[in-house]
Coordinates of C-alpha atoms and ligand atoms in Angstrom, one line a residue:
X157 CA 116.1 105.1 102.1
X158 CA 113.0 105.9 104.1
X159 CA 111.8 102.8 105.9
X160 CA 108.1 101.7 106.3
X161 CA 107.9 99.7 109.5
X162 CA 105.2 97.1 109.5
X163 CA 106.6 94.9 112.3
X164 CA 104.0 93.3 114.6
X165 CA 105.8 93.9 117.9
X166 CA 108.0 95.5 119.0
X167 CA 106.8 97.9 116.4
X168 CA 106.8 101.4 115.0
X169 CA 106.8 104.3 117.5
X170 CA 106.0 107.9 116.7
X171 CA 108.9 110.1 115.7
X172 CA 108.0 112.3 118.6
X173 CA 108.4 109.3 121.0
X174 CA 111.8 108.3 119.6
X175 CA 113.2 111.8 119.4
X176 CA 112.2 112.8 122.9
X177 CA 113.4 109.4 124.3
X178 CA 116.8 109.9 122.6
X179 CA 117.1 113.4 124.0
X180 CA 116.3 112.2 127.5
X181 CA 118.9 109.4 127.2
X182 CA 121.4 112.3 126.9
X183 CA 119.9 114.8 129.3
X184 CA 116.8 114.0 131.3
X185 CA 114.6 116.9 132.4
X186 CA 117.7 119.2 132.5
X187 CA 119.2 117.2 135.2
X188 CA 122.4 116.8 133.3
X189 CA 121.9 113.0 133.7
X190 CA 120.6 110.3 131.4
X191 CA 117.1 109.0 132.1
X192 CA 119.0 105.6 132.2
X193 CA 120.9 106.6 135.3
X194 CA 118.5 108.4 137.6
X195 CA 116.7 107.1 140.6
X196 CA 113.1 106.0 140.0
X197 CA 112.4 107.9 143.2
X198 CA 113.8 111.2 142.0
X199 CA 111.2 114.0 141.8
X200 CA 111.8 114.2 138.0
X201 CA 110.9 110.6 137.4
X202 CA 107.9 110.8 139.8
X203 CA 106.6 113.6 137.6
X204 CA 107.0 111.3 134.5
X205 CA 105.0 108.4 136.0
X206 CA 102.3 110.8 137.4
X207 CA 101.8 112.5 134.1
X208 CA 101.7 109.2 132.2
X209 CA 99.2 107.8 134.6
X210 CA 97.0 110.9 134.3
X211 CA 97.2 110.8 130.5
X212 CA 96.1 107.2 130.4
X213 CA 93.1 108.0 132.5
X214 CA 92.3 111.1 130.4
X215 CA 92.7 109.5 126.9
X216 CA 91.0 106.2 127.7
X217 CA 88.3 108.1 129.8
X218 CA 88.8 105.8 132.8
X219 CA 86.3 106.6 135.6
X220 CA 87.0 106.8 139.3
X221 CA 87.5 103.5 141.0
X222 CA 90.1 102.1 138.7
X223 CA 93.9 102.1 139.2
X224 CA 96.5 102.4 136.4
X225 CA 99.6 100.3 136.9
X226 CA 103.0 100.1 135.2
X227 CA 104.3 96.6 135.6
X228 CA 107.1 94.4 134.3
X229 CA 106.8 90.9 133.0
X230 CA 105.0 91.6 129.7
X231 CA 101.4 90.8 128.8
X232 CA 102.3 87.1 129.3
X233 CA 102.8 87.8 133.1
X234 CA 99.2 89.0 133.2
X235 CA 98.0 85.6 132.0
X236 CA 98.9 84.3 135.5
X237 CA 98.4 87.5 137.5
X238 CA 94.8 87.9 136.4
X239 CA 93.6 84.5 137.7
X240 CA 95.8 84.8 140.7
X241 CA 93.9 87.9 141.7
X242 CA 90.4 87.3 140.3
X243 CA 89.7 83.6 139.9
X244 CA 88.2 81.8 142.9
X245 CA 86.4 78.9 141.4
X246 CA 85.4 79.4 137.8
X247 CA 85.9 81.8 134.8
X248 CA 85.0 81.8 131.1
X249 CA 87.5 82.4 128.4
X250 CA 87.2 82.6 124.6
X251 CA 89.9 81.0 122.5
X252 CA 90.6 83.2 119.5
X253 CA 94.3 82.7 119.0
X254 CA 97.7 81.8 120.5
X255 CA 97.6 84.6 123.1
X256 CA 94.1 83.7 124.2
X257 CA 95.0 80.0 124.5
X258 CA 98.2 80.9 126.5
X259 CA 95.9 82.9 128.9
X260 CA 93.6 79.9 129.2
X261 CA 96.5 77.5 130.0
X262 CA 97.6 79.7 132.9
X263 CA 94.1 80.3 134.3
X264 CA 93.6 76.5 134.5
X265 CA 96.3 76.4 137.2
X266 CA 93.9 78.4 139.5
X267 CA 90.4 77.1 138.9
X268 CA 87.9 75.8 136.5
X269 CA 88.0 77.4 133.1
X270 CA 85.1 77.2 130.7
X271 CA 86.2 77.8 127.1
X272 CA 83.0 79.3 125.7
X273 CA 84.1 78.9 122.1
X274 CA 87.3 78.3 120.0
X275 CA 88.2 78.9 116.4
X276 CA 91.3 76.8 116.6
X277 CA 89.8 74.2 114.2
X278 CA 90.0 76.8 111.4
X279 CA 93.5 78.1 112.4
X280 CA 91.8 81.1 114.2
X281 CA 90.6 82.7 110.9
X282 CA 87.4 83.9 112.4
X283 CA 85.8 85.1 115.7
X284 CA 83.3 82.6 117.1
X285 CA 79.7 83.9 117.4
X286 CA 76.8 82.7 119.5
X287 CA 78.5 81.4 122.6
X288 CA 77.3 81.5 126.2
X289 CA 79.0 82.3 129.5
X290 CA 79.0 79.3 131.7
X291 CA 76.9 79.6 134.9
X292 CA 78.9 80.5 138.0
X293 CA 81.7 82.3 136.0
X294 CA 83.3 85.0 138.0
X295 CA 84.6 86.8 134.9
X296 CA 84.9 86.5 131.1
X297 CA 88.3 87.0 129.6
X298 CA 88.9 87.7 125.9
X299 CA 91.7 89.0 123.6
X300 CA 90.4 92.0 121.7
X301 CA 92.9 91.8 118.9
X302 CA 94.5 88.6 117.7
X303 CA 97.9 90.0 116.6
X304 CA 99.0 86.7 114.9
X305 CA 95.8 85.9 113.0
X306 CA 94.5 89.4 112.2
X307 CA 91.1 89.1 113.8
X308 CA 89.6 91.6 116.2
X309 CA 86.7 92.1 118.5
X310 CA 86.2 95.8 118.2
X311 CA 83.0 96.2 120.2
X312 CA 82.9 95.5 124.0
X313 CA 81.0 92.2 124.2
X314 CA 77.6 92.1 126.0
X315 CA 77.9 89.5 128.8
X316 CA 76.3 89.0 132.2
X317 CA 79.6 88.9 134.1
X318 CA 82.5 91.4 134.6
X319 CA 85.0 91.3 131.7
X320 CA 88.8 91.2 131.6
X321 CA 90.6 91.9 128.3
X322 CA 94.1 91.5 126.8
X323 CA 94.2 94.7 124.6
X324 CA 98.0 94.4 124.0
X325 CA 97.7 95.1 120.3
X326 CA 94.7 97.4 119.9
X327 CA 94.6 99.6 123.0
X328 CA 94.3 103.3 122.1
X329 CA 92.4 102.4 118.9
X330 CA 88.9 102.6 120.3
X331 CA 86.9 103.8 123.3
X332 CA 86.2 101.3 126.1
X333 CA 83.0 100.9 128.1
X334 CA 84.5 100.7 131.5
X335 CA 81.3 99.8 133.2
X336 CA 81.8 96.3 131.7
X337 CA 85.3 95.7 132.9
X338 CA 87.3 94.8 136.0
X339 CA 90.6 94.7 134.3
X340 CA 92.3 95.6 131.0
X341 CA 96.0 95.0 130.2
X342 CA 98.4 95.6 127.4
X343 CA 102.0 95.0 126.8
X344 CA 103.5 98.3 125.7
X345 CA 105.4 97.2 122.6
X346 CA 102.6 97.5 120.1
X347 CA 100.8 100.8 120.6
X348 CA 102.6 102.6 123.4
X349 CA 106.3 102.2 124.1
X350 CA 109.4 100.0 123.8
X351 CA 109.1 96.5 125.3
X352 CA 109.5 96.2 129.0
X353 CA 106.4 97.7 130.6
X354 CA 102.8 96.5 130.7
X355 CA 99.9 98.8 131.3
X356 CA 97.4 97.3 133.6
X357 CA 94.1 98.9 134.6
X358 CA 92.2 97.3 137.4
X359 CA 89.0 98.0 139.2
X360 CA 89.9 98.5 142.9
X361 CA 86.8 97.0 144.4
X362 CA 87.1 93.8 142.4
X363 CA 90.3 92.9 144.2
X364 CA 90.6 91.1 147.5
X365 CA 87.9 88.5 146.9
X366 CA 90.0 85.4 146.2
X367 CA 90.8 83.0 149.1
X368 CA 94.3 82.1 148.1
X369 CA 97.5 83.8 149.3
X370 CA 99.1 85.9 146.6
X371 CA 102.8 86.5 146.4
X372 CA 103.6 90.1 147.1
X373 CA 104.9 90.9 143.6
X374 CA 101.9 89.2 141.9
X375 CA 99.3 91.0 144.0
X376 CA 97.9 94.1 142.3
X377 CA 97.2 95.7 145.6
X378 CA 100.9 95.9 146.3
X379 CA 101.4 98.0 143.2
X380 CA 98.3 100.1 143.7
X381 CA 99.5 100.9 147.3
X382 CA 103.0 101.9 146.1
X383 CA 102.0 103.7 142.8
X384 CA 103.8 101.1 140.7
X385 CA 107.0 101.8 142.8
X386 CA 107.0 98.8 145.1
X387 CA 110.2 97.8 143.2
X388 CA 112.1 99.5 140.4
X389 CA 109.7 100.0 137.5
X390 CA 110.8 100.0 133.9
X391 CA 111.9 103.6 133.9
X392 CA 112.9 104.0 130.2
X393 CA 109.7 102.4 128.7
X394 CA 107.6 104.5 131.0
X395 CA 109.4 107.6 129.9
X396 CA 108.7 106.7 126.2
X397 CA 105.1 105.8 127.0
X398 CA 104.6 109.4 128.4
X399 CA 105.9 110.8 125.1
X400 CA 103.5 108.6 123.1
X401 CA 100.6 109.6 125.3
X402 CA 101.4 113.3 124.9
X403 CA 101.5 112.8 121.1
X404 CA 98.2 111.0 121.2
X405 CA 96.6 113.8 123.2
X406 CA 98.0 116.4 120.7
X407 CA 96.6 114.5 117.8
X408 CA 93.1 114.7 119.3
X409 CA 92.9 111.6 121.4
X410 CA 91.0 108.3 120.8
X411 CA 88.6 109.7 118.2
X412 CA 91.3 110.9 115.9
X413 CA 93.4 107.7 116.5
X414 CA 90.5 105.5 115.6
X415 CA 89.6 107.6 112.6
X416 CA 93.1 107.2 111.3
X417 CA 93.3 103.5 112.1
X418 CA 90.0 102.8 110.3
X419 CA 91.1 104.8 107.2
X420 CA 94.5 103.0 107.0
X421 CA 92.9 99.5 107.3
X422 CA 90.1 100.2 104.8
X423 CA 92.7 101.3 102.2
X424 CA 94.7 98.2 102.6
X425 CA 91.8 95.8 102.7
X426 CA 90.4 97.4 99.6
X427 CA 93.6 96.9 97.8
X428 CA 93.7 93.2 98.8
X429 CA 90.0 92.6 97.8
X430 CA 90.6 94.3 94.4
X431 CA 93.8 92.3 93.7
X432 CA 93.9 89.3 91.5
X433 CA 97.1 88.1 93.2
X434 CA 96.5 88.6 96.9
X435 CA 93.7 87.5 99.3
X436 CA 92.9 88.0 102.9
X437 CA 93.1 85.1 105.4
X438 CA 90.2 86.2 107.7
X439 CA 87.0 84.5 106.5
X440 CA 84.4 87.0 107.7
X441 CA 85.2 90.6 106.8
X442 CA 83.5 91.8 110.0
X443 CA 86.2 90.0 112.0
X444 CA 89.1 91.7 110.3
X445 CA 91.6 93.5 112.5
X446 CA 92.4 97.1 111.8
X447 CA 95.7 96.7 113.5
X448 CA 97.2 93.5 111.8
X449 CA 96.2 92.9 108.2
X450 CA 97.0 89.2 107.3
X451 CA 97.0 88.2 103.6
X452 CA 98.5 85.6 101.3
X453 CA 99.0 85.0 97.6
X454 CA 96.3 83.1 95.9
X455 CA 97.3 79.4 95.2
X456 CA 98.3 80.0 91.6
X457 CA 100.9 82.7 92.7
X458 CA 102.0 81.0 96.0
X459 CA 105.6 80.5 94.9
X460 CA 106.0 84.3 94.4
X461 CA 105.5 85.1 98.2
X462 CA 109.3 85.1 98.9
X463 CA 109.9 87.4 95.9
X464 CA 107.3 89.8 97.1
X465 CA 109.0 90.2 100.5
X466 CA 112.2 91.1 98.7
X467 CA 110.4 93.4 96.3
X468 CA 109.1 95.2 99.3
X469 CA 112.4 95.4 101.0
X470 CA 113.8 97.2 98.0
X471 CA 111.3 99.9 98.6
X472 CA 112.0 100.2 102.3
X473 CA 109.0 98.2 103.4
X474 CA 110.0 96.0 106.4
X475 CA 108.3 93.6 108.7
X476 CA 105.5 92.3 106.4
X477 CA 106.4 88.6 106.6
X478 CA 103.5 86.7 108.1
X479 CA 103.8 84.8 111.4
X480 CA 105.0 81.3 110.9
X481 CA 101.6 79.9 112.0
X482 CA 99.8 81.7 109.2
X483 CA 102.4 82.3 106.5
X484 CA 102.1 84.9 103.7
X485 CA 102.1 88.5 104.9
X486 CA 101.1 90.5 107.9
X487 CA 101.1 94.3 107.7
X488 CA 100.7 95.8 111.2
X489 CA 99.2 99.3 111.0
X490 CA 99.7 100.5 114.6
X491 CA 98.8 104.0 115.6
X492 CA 102.3 105.4 114.8
X493 CA 102.3 104.1 111.2
X494 CA 101.5 106.9 108.8
X495 CA 99.0 106.6 105.9
X496 CA 101.9 107.3 103.6
X497 CA 103.5 103.9 104.5
X498 CA 100.2 102.1 103.7
X499 CA 100.1 103.8 100.4
X500 CA 103.7 102.7 99.6
X501 CA 102.7 99.1 100.4
X502 CA 99.6 99.3 98.2
X503 CA 101.7 100.7 95.4
X504 CA 104.2 97.9 95.8
X505 CA 101.4 95.3 95.6
X506 CA 100.0 96.8 92.5
X507 CA 103.4 97.1 90.8
X508 CA 104.3 93.5 91.7
X509 CA 101.0 92.2 90.4
X510 CA 101.5 94.2 87.1
X511 CA 105.0 92.8 86.8
X512 CA 103.7 89.2 86.9
Ligands
PLP836 C1 102.3 90.6 121.9 C2 101.1 90.1 122.6 C3 101.2 89.4 123.9 C4 102.5 89.0 124.5 O1 103.1 90.1 125.0 P1 104.5 90.0 125.9 O2 104.6 91.4 126.4 O3 105.5 89.5 124.9 O4 104.2 89.0 127.0 C5 100.0 89.0 124.5 N1 98.8 89.3 123.9 C6 98.7 89.9 122.8 C7 97.3 90.2 122.2 C8 99.8 90.3 122.1 O5 99.7 91.0 120.9

């Protein structure tokens, strides 16, 4: 049976990415060796990381003056690397979910953190508006897409200080105004590659301004100087990332990716809004994520939630169970998920509703 993969992360990758990765596991760049067993310093792998880096710059339209890094440790490692490298005395953060609050917790180890606003009191079902950056902040950090709660900040905020953003679950779904940023980072396992590599984009001249000593591996300058090869980088995820980036470019780049993402999300949100049985969990429709669609059954149908997950499984729909802190359902519509899968889910919702 054809599977429709709605997992939140690790999550669906394009067929192109999976096929080419599988081939390279058997024979990498005609070396007669597996990509799993070659030196990261071989000329063949150097070509992979060079092309992947160039494609990130091209697709995201990154101007001169920024470095693209491929690091280990996941997005969660960036929660400490960011303040280690950028926070001298004070920074502003907005608390829009679990990942945002994890980032805040780490930053507090390095300096004063002003939390400009939080939607925790409402289980993160909305994006706070009308907040102000604290005076003396060196940067503002936010999470563009709250993977667990299904809210998203899709427009680069307008603030008076340089910004840093965790774009783990919505990178490559919209253009970025780089003039506003000193750093953007994203764990690969949502819109790019298998888990194991984190894409970090930093503005070179924003580095070197903190007074503390930084351990070698946690200092971005180490990795810039060595082209992400100070130590062994995650070779296989970088190889897969290159395949995804080639695929993105062939499709037509960010414009086409965004168009598809908006179309998929609109179709599913419409189905939820029209349904008598389901309802969305995000209170303001403007805050709805186009990547992770969170919904539940209305109170009078609540006891049918388990049945619906099984009903879906029988149609090949996997990964729609909501995160334990929200409940209900979460359909992740990452770039690699085809519209066809969204249609199958909508059909299942309609048929299930009709049945009951
Ligand atoms: C998944 C996710 C993370 C955590 O990523 P790891 O690579 O597991 O550390 C952080 N932030 C956001 C927004 C995420 O979606």
